[in-house]
Amino acid sequence: MTRGNPCQLPGMLPNYDPNDSEAGMKILEDLTENVEQIQQRVLEEIITRNARTDYLKGFLDGQFDKQVFKKTVPVVNYEDIKPYIERIANGDSSNIISAEPIIELLTSSGTSGGQPKMMPSTAEDLHRKTFFYNLLVPVMTKYVDGLDEGKAMYLLFVKPETKTPSGLMARPVLTSYYKSNNFKNRPFNRFNVYTSPDETILCSDSKQSMYCQLLCGLVQRQEVLRVGAVFASAFLRAIKFLEHNWKELCSNTRTGHVSDWITDPGCRKVVSLVLNKPRPELADLIEHECNSKSWEGIIKKLWPRTKYIEVIVTGSMAQYVSTLEYYSGGIPLVSTMYASSECYFGINFKPLSKPWDVSYTLIPNMAYFEFLPVKKKNEDGAQYVQCNGVCKENCMEKETEKEDVETVELVDVKLGQYYELVVTTFTGLYRYRVGDILMVTGFHNKAPQFRFVHRRNVVLSIDTDKTSEEDLLKAVTKAKVIVESLGILLIEYTSYADTSSIPGHYVLFWELTSKGNNHLPVLDPKIMEQCCSTVEESLDSVYRRCRRKDNSIGPLEIRVVQHGTFDALMDFCVSQGSSVNQYKTPRCIKSGEAINILDSRVVARFFSQKAPFWEPV
Ligand code: AMP
């Protein structure tokens, strides 16, 4: 294998020592210089390997040509490939879509028919992910010195998993990775030493896992150089957990004994080793910091050597930036990567940039990337649908018929343009619409860099949940039947993700009226609470898991507003430039001013009193 020319390499995954940052940087330079050749090679390799699969055979008819591929293989959504995935889940051979055996299915936070989408994964794909993770190290060491002189307190968790009827594991991508030998038997790398022993990360009881990881992080506080979690929401959940449990954590530190309720044998064993002995002085110190009235800057106080907080704060996680800044004490927030269950996509080459300036460079040997252009509002006379609430951009998504889709290649994207990402992976996805809208912000060598703009069709998100306008409508429709049976009509509704407290929760604003007399009805709290629960029961499985199992979403709230509130909202939207003729009530609100208009007219508030039902798929 030649290190300098990755496009010559079998399998496209150059081998190098991850401790050697210079070698890592060289690989990144090669990958970003040779984008076109690498993308060609990736597509060739994927087609050559998989042309005989049932799926591709039907389109390619034995031809291995890129032009034929682009002409005949359709750009698809999950619903188009779902029958193949289900066949595999039910025992069909995985070579209907992939020549490499599919060893498990990765449950995505995107859902289909209320259940998580399932993405194919192969053994080789784990190596591709390891290669990708290793590339994050040289980028960070380029900007931050001395990362090999201490540890990372990364709070990482596994989630529940199930087996498909054919016996394949179905689990989230990170659970799959942490449970793999690639993670568990990772070679020592002095830049990636964690305070959390693997046993605490792999503990399936999320409360014990969190407690033990925080305890290990506190005991080793003087060694901690960086802290983090995958998403901002998970890191804030850890801070809240600390707020509720610091006294007990201090007591364990003081005595050198782990609390009795930590019953997971692996956790008990490793945490006892880390705790090792009574540490009364350390306990006093942590107690002093945690006892202070304000928790502003608590991260810096508890882990004083921390150089940055590694959490994704782009996309729907941007809503947590100000809360994180409050706790961080000025420590930079670093979003290192952009990835999904389908494929790992890109790396942030300027990790210290501010959250709103973050761009990701797509790594060209991860997959074959294509882009569906997304027009900006009023850019031409075509029919566009407004992109949904979470996006503050002036971009619109063109309603594309499958047949008239023209994609652009990675090397042909244009600066400042918006695109939807389409991937062809090594694992059996061909021209698959990921659903993410990206904007080109620049280039690193020849590789374009993208800002994550928003996810298509998502209006509400607190943690990894992704609720669309349609999901919300379905859930509200079920709940409103309850009030209708009592002679009350729901005349308008909208929603927003309230993240002012942790965990955040969904808020629905409802304008109600009595049938017949047009008055605000008298509301029975029990009935309204039942409406809240019914909405929750009707939302998809990822929402219900976050709410019930992970406790990462709080009880859903309905705020009943006085008559005329939605007229006031319309007046506001029109004053901001919406056309009166085309005005449609937004089903999700982002603007603080609009939320204030609604909030100032709230007459009653109700919360769901029970967590919705959830079980693994
Ligand atoms: P999942 O399929 O559950 O793994 O979720 C993957 C999705 O999460 C992506 O398609 C994006 O919509 C979102 N996502 C992942 N990484 C980032 C990131 N760095 N910034 C914004 N959104 C992200």
XYZ file of C-alpha atoms in Angstrom, residues 211 220 230 259 280 327 404 448 469-470 501 509 542 610:
14
model
C -23.296 7.600 37.055
C -9.630 11.791 37.201
C -21.870 12.777 20.658
C -22.985 3.126 45.749
C -11.797 13.293 51.080
C -22.078 25.883 31.677
C -36.909 14.480 -13.335
C -16.129 21.021 -1.098
C -45.163 18.076 10.051
C -47.043 14.985 8.916
C -34.930 23.433 30.639
C -50.266 25.704 21.162
C -37.660 7.254 18.327
C -47.324 9.323 31.749
